[in-house]
């Protein structure tokens, strides 16, 4: 499966952005999906994960209550709605696909290119 992330940009603190991840190739419903991010000079970290049906989600503590992951298998899309953004959310965000639901493990089979999110204070 090929993944293409989009929707990043510059936003003021407190603002919102919605990231999108478009999947092509194999049926999206075959995969669990996740969002990760990597800030400059830092290691990649888990942000959110969602199972195949969309009925189970997981979030990093740092984004819980502010970010929402969702998916539309028919449209082959995965989304990350980000509200109440903070400067510390600034990072390149990546979507990823896996065969097994271990959202925080980082053990994903496919990765998209990143989309940059910059939150100004």
mmCIF file with all atom_site columns, C-alpha atoms in Angstrom, residues 10-107:
data_model
loop_
_atom_site.group_PDB
_atom_site.id
_atom_site.type_symbol
_atom_site.label_atom_id
_atom_site.label_alt_id
_atom_site.label_comp_id
_atom_site.label_asym_id
_atom_site.label_entity_id
_atom_site.label_seq_id
_atom_site.pdbx_PDB_ins_code
_atom_site.Cartn_x
_atom_site.Cartn_y
_atom_site.Cartn_z
_atom_site.occupancy
_atom_site.B_iso_or_equiv
_atom_site.pdbx_formal_charge
_atom_site.auth_seq_id
_atom_site.auth_comp_id
_atom_site.auth_asym_id
_atom_site.auth_atom_id
_atom_site.pdbx_PDB_model_num
ATOM 1  C CA . UNK A 1 10  ? 1.466   26.907 9.787  1.00 0.00 ? 10  UNK A CA 1
ATOM 2  C CA . UNK A 1 11  ? -1.106  27.578 12.484 1.00 0.00 ? 11  UNK A CA 1
ATOM 3  C CA . UNK A 1 12  ? -1.223  29.701 15.614 1.00 0.00 ? 12  UNK A CA 1
ATOM 4  C CA . UNK A 1 13  ? -1.330  28.125 19.030 1.00 0.00 ? 13  UNK A CA 1
ATOM 5  C CA . UNK A 1 14  ? -4.874  27.163 19.899 1.00 0.00 ? 14  UNK A CA 1
ATOM 6  C CA . UNK A 1 15  ? -5.766  26.592 16.287 1.00 0.00 ? 15  UNK A CA 1
ATOM 7  C CA . UNK A 1 16  ? -6.742  23.445 14.424 1.00 0.00 ? 16  UNK A CA 1
ATOM 8  C CA . UNK A 1 17  ? -5.571  21.419 11.463 1.00 0.00 ? 17  UNK A CA 1
ATOM 9  C CA . UNK A 1 18  ? -6.777  18.223 9.872  1.00 0.00 ? 18  UNK A CA 1
ATOM 10 C CA . UNK A 1 19  ? -4.206  15.910 8.378  1.00 0.00 ? 19  UNK A CA 1
ATOM 11 C CA . UNK A 1 20  ? -5.203  13.426 5.714  1.00 0.00 ? 20  UNK A CA 1
ATOM 12 C CA . UNK A 1 21  ? -3.570  10.211 4.606  1.00 0.00 ? 21  UNK A CA 1
ATOM 13 C CA . UNK A 1 22  ? -4.588  8.804  1.238  1.00 0.00 ? 22  UNK A CA 1
ATOM 14 C CA . UNK A 1 23  ? -3.933  5.133  0.603  1.00 0.00 ? 23  UNK A CA 1
ATOM 15 C CA . UNK A 1 24  ? -3.565  3.443  -2.758 1.00 0.00 ? 24  UNK A CA 1
ATOM 16 C CA . UNK A 1 25  ? -2.917  -0.109 -3.714 1.00 0.00 ? 25  UNK A CA 1
ATOM 17 C CA . UNK A 1 26  ? -4.287  -2.770 -1.423 1.00 0.00 ? 26  UNK A CA 1
ATOM 18 C CA . UNK A 1 27  ? -7.593  -2.224 0.354  1.00 0.00 ? 27  UNK A CA 1
ATOM 19 C CA . UNK A 1 28  ? -7.177  0.126  3.283  1.00 0.00 ? 28  UNK A CA 1
ATOM 20 C CA . UNK A 1 29  ? -9.351  -2.028 5.511  1.00 0.00 ? 29  UNK A CA 1
ATOM 21 C CA . UNK A 1 30  ? -6.606  -4.655 5.460  1.00 0.00 ? 30  UNK A CA 1
ATOM 22 C CA . UNK A 1 31  ? -4.451  -2.454 7.667  1.00 0.00 ? 31  UNK A CA 1
ATOM 23 C CA . UNK A 1 32  ? -4.400  -0.851 11.028 1.00 0.00 ? 32  UNK A CA 1
ATOM 24 C CA . UNK A 1 33  ? -3.230  2.719  10.759 1.00 0.00 ? 33  UNK A CA 1
ATOM 25 C CA . UNK A 1 34  ? -1.217  5.114  12.820 1.00 0.00 ? 34  UNK A CA 1
ATOM 26 C CA . UNK A 1 35  ? 0.092   8.627  12.957 1.00 0.00 ? 35  UNK A CA 1
ATOM 27 C CA . UNK A 1 36  ? 3.573   9.409  14.211 1.00 0.00 ? 36  UNK A CA 1
ATOM 28 C CA . UNK A 1 37  ? 5.538   12.620 14.420 1.00 0.00 ? 37  UNK A CA 1
ATOM 29 C CA . UNK A 1 38  ? 9.137   13.676 14.577 1.00 0.00 ? 38  UNK A CA 1
ATOM 30 C CA . UNK A 1 39  ? 10.277  17.048 15.777 1.00 0.00 ? 39  UNK A CA 1
ATOM 31 C CA . UNK A 1 40  ? 13.599  18.481 14.721 1.00 0.00 ? 40  UNK A CA 1
ATOM 32 C CA . UNK A 1 41  ? 16.385  16.815 16.650 1.00 0.00 ? 41  UNK A CA 1
ATOM 33 C CA . UNK A 1 42  ? 14.060  14.375 18.383 1.00 0.00 ? 42  UNK A CA 1
ATOM 34 C CA . UNK A 1 43  ? 13.095  10.768 17.885 1.00 0.00 ? 43  UNK A CA 1
ATOM 35 C CA . UNK A 1 44  ? 9.930   9.759  16.128 1.00 0.00 ? 44  UNK A CA 1
ATOM 36 C CA . UNK A 1 45  ? 7.022   9.302  18.503 1.00 0.00 ? 45  UNK A CA 1
ATOM 37 C CA . UNK A 1 46  ? 3.614   7.699  18.394 1.00 0.00 ? 46  UNK A CA 1
ATOM 38 C CA . UNK A 1 47  ? 0.645   10.046 18.126 1.00 0.00 ? 47  UNK A CA 1
ATOM 39 C CA . UNK A 1 48  ? -2.472  7.977  17.413 1.00 0.00 ? 48  UNK A CA 1
ATOM 40 C CA . UNK A 1 49  ? -3.556  4.594  16.118 1.00 0.00 ? 49  UNK A CA 1
ATOM 41 C CA . UNK A 1 50  ? -6.772  3.059  14.838 1.00 0.00 ? 50  UNK A CA 1
ATOM 42 C CA . UNK A 1 51  ? -7.817  -0.507 14.165 1.00 0.00 ? 51  UNK A CA 1
ATOM 43 C CA . UNK A 1 52  ? -9.204  -1.812 10.883 1.00 0.00 ? 52  UNK A CA 1
ATOM 44 C CA . UNK A 1 53  ? -12.833 -1.008 11.525 1.00 0.00 ? 53  UNK A CA 1
ATOM 45 C CA . UNK A 1 54  ? -12.204 2.283  13.272 1.00 0.00 ? 54  UNK A CA 1
ATOM 46 C CA . UNK A 1 55  ? -13.835 1.052  16.438 1.00 0.00 ? 55  UNK A CA 1
ATOM 47 C CA . UNK A 1 56  ? -10.682 1.105  18.549 1.00 0.00 ? 56  UNK A CA 1
ATOM 48 C CA . UNK A 1 57  ? -8.285  3.999  18.860 1.00 0.00 ? 57  UNK A CA 1
ATOM 49 C CA . UNK A 1 58  ? -5.221  4.838  20.905 1.00 0.00 ? 58  UNK A CA 1
ATOM 50 C CA . UNK A 1 59  ? -3.506  8.126  21.650 1.00 0.00 ? 59  UNK A CA 1
ATOM 51 C CA . UNK A 1 60  ? -0.321  9.399  23.138 1.00 0.00 ? 60  UNK A CA 1
ATOM 52 C CA . UNK A 1 61  ? -0.932  11.069 26.480 1.00 0.00 ? 61  UNK A CA 1
ATOM 53 C CA . UNK A 1 62  ? 0.386   14.344 25.086 1.00 0.00 ? 62  UNK A CA 1
ATOM 54 C CA . UNK A 1 63  ? -2.430  14.574 22.504 1.00 0.00 ? 63  UNK A CA 1
ATOM 55 C CA . UNK A 1 64  ? -5.291  12.782 24.248 1.00 0.00 ? 64  UNK A CA 1
ATOM 56 C CA . UNK A 1 65  ? -8.398  14.946 24.278 1.00 0.00 ? 65  UNK A CA 1
ATOM 57 C CA . UNK A 1 66  ? -7.043  17.251 21.578 1.00 0.00 ? 66  UNK A CA 1
ATOM 58 C CA . UNK A 1 67  ? -6.435  14.964 18.603 1.00 0.00 ? 67  UNK A CA 1
ATOM 59 C CA . UNK A 1 68  ? -8.831  12.522 16.957 1.00 0.00 ? 68  UNK A CA 1
ATOM 60 C CA . UNK A 1 69  ? -7.907  9.793  14.511 1.00 0.00 ? 69  UNK A CA 1
ATOM 61 C CA . UNK A 1 70  ? -10.525 8.447  12.122 1.00 0.00 ? 70  UNK A CA 1
ATOM 62 C CA . UNK A 1 71  ? -10.733 6.497  8.914  1.00 0.00 ? 71  UNK A CA 1
ATOM 63 C CA . UNK A 1 72  ? -13.000 6.083  5.908  1.00 0.00 ? 72  UNK A CA 1
ATOM 64 C CA . UNK A 1 73  ? -12.174 2.736  4.365  1.00 0.00 ? 73  UNK A CA 1
ATOM 65 C CA . UNK A 1 74  ? -14.463 3.304  1.390  1.00 0.00 ? 74  UNK A CA 1
ATOM 66 C CA . UNK A 1 75  ? -12.557 6.466  0.506  1.00 0.00 ? 75  UNK A CA 1
ATOM 67 C CA . UNK A 1 76  ? -9.209  4.924  1.496  1.00 0.00 ? 76  UNK A CA 1
ATOM 68 C CA . UNK A 1 77  ? -8.532  7.825  3.807  1.00 0.00 ? 77  UNK A CA 1
ATOM 69 C CA . UNK A 1 78  ? -7.249  8.237  7.335  1.00 0.00 ? 78  UNK A CA 1
ATOM 70 C CA . UNK A 1 79  ? -7.507  11.521 9.186  1.00 0.00 ? 79  UNK A CA 1
ATOM 71 C CA . UNK A 1 80  ? -5.980  13.205 12.180 1.00 0.00 ? 80  UNK A CA 1
ATOM 72 C CA . UNK A 1 81  ? -8.018  16.097 13.504 1.00 0.00 ? 81  UNK A CA 1
ATOM 73 C CA . UNK A 1 82  ? -5.792  18.266 15.658 1.00 0.00 ? 82  UNK A CA 1
ATOM 74 C CA . UNK A 1 83  ? -7.376  20.870 17.932 1.00 0.00 ? 83  UNK A CA 1
ATOM 75 C CA . UNK A 1 84  ? -5.956  23.183 20.565 1.00 0.00 ? 84  UNK A CA 1
ATOM 76 C CA . UNK A 1 85  ? -2.573  22.981 18.956 1.00 0.00 ? 85  UNK A CA 1
ATOM 77 C CA . UNK A 1 86  ? 0.495   23.875 20.974 1.00 0.00 ? 86  UNK A CA 1
ATOM 78 C CA . UNK A 1 87  ? 3.969   24.929 19.856 1.00 0.00 ? 87  UNK A CA 1
ATOM 79 C CA . UNK A 1 88  ? 5.262   21.579 21.114 1.00 0.00 ? 88  UNK A CA 1
ATOM 80 C CA . UNK A 1 89  ? 3.090   19.863 18.489 1.00 0.00 ? 89  UNK A CA 1
ATOM 81 C CA . UNK A 1 90  ? 5.408   21.253 15.827 1.00 0.00 ? 90  UNK A CA 1
ATOM 82 C CA . UNK A 1 91  ? 6.807   18.301 13.904 1.00 0.00 ? 91  UNK A CA 1
ATOM 83 C CA . UNK A 1 92  ? 6.688   16.366 10.693 1.00 0.00 ? 92  UNK A CA 1
ATOM 84 C CA . UNK A 1 93  ? 3.730   14.011 10.852 1.00 0.00 ? 93  UNK A CA 1
ATOM 85 C CA . UNK A 1 94  ? 3.714   10.602 9.194  1.00 0.00 ? 94  UNK A CA 1
ATOM 86 C CA . UNK A 1 95  ? 0.955   8.117  8.557  1.00 0.00 ? 95  UNK A CA 1
ATOM 87 C CA . UNK A 1 96  ? 1.731   4.421  8.599  1.00 0.00 ? 96  UNK A CA 1
ATOM 88 C CA . UNK A 1 97  ? 0.043   1.079  7.969  1.00 0.00 ? 97  UNK A CA 1
ATOM 89 C CA . UNK A 1 98  ? 0.497   -2.217 9.766  1.00 0.00 ? 98  UNK A CA 1
ATOM 90 C CA . UNK A 1 99  ? -0.917  -5.715 9.664  1.00 0.00 ? 99  UNK A CA 1
ATOM 91 C CA . UNK A 1 100 ? -1.094  -6.145 13.430 1.00 0.00 ? 100 UNK A CA 1
ATOM 92 C CA . UNK A 1 101 ? -2.699  -3.727 15.885 1.00 0.00 ? 101 UNK A CA 1
ATOM 93 C CA . UNK A 1 102 ? 0.110   -2.701 18.189 1.00 0.00 ? 102 UNK A CA 1
ATOM 94 C CA . UNK A 1 103 ? -0.367  1.030  17.758 1.00 0.00 ? 103 UNK A CA 1
ATOM 95 C CA . UNK A 1 104 ? 2.458   2.301  19.943 1.00 0.00 ? 104 UNK A CA 1
ATOM 96 C CA . UNK A 1 105 ? 5.063   -0.191 18.816 1.00 0.00 ? 105 UNK A CA 1
ATOM 97 C CA . UNK A 1 106 ? 6.299   1.691  15.780 1.00 0.00 ? 106 UNK A CA 1
ATOM 98 C CA . UNK A 1 107 ? 6.427   -1.645 14.005 1.00 0.00 ? 107 UNK A CA 1
#
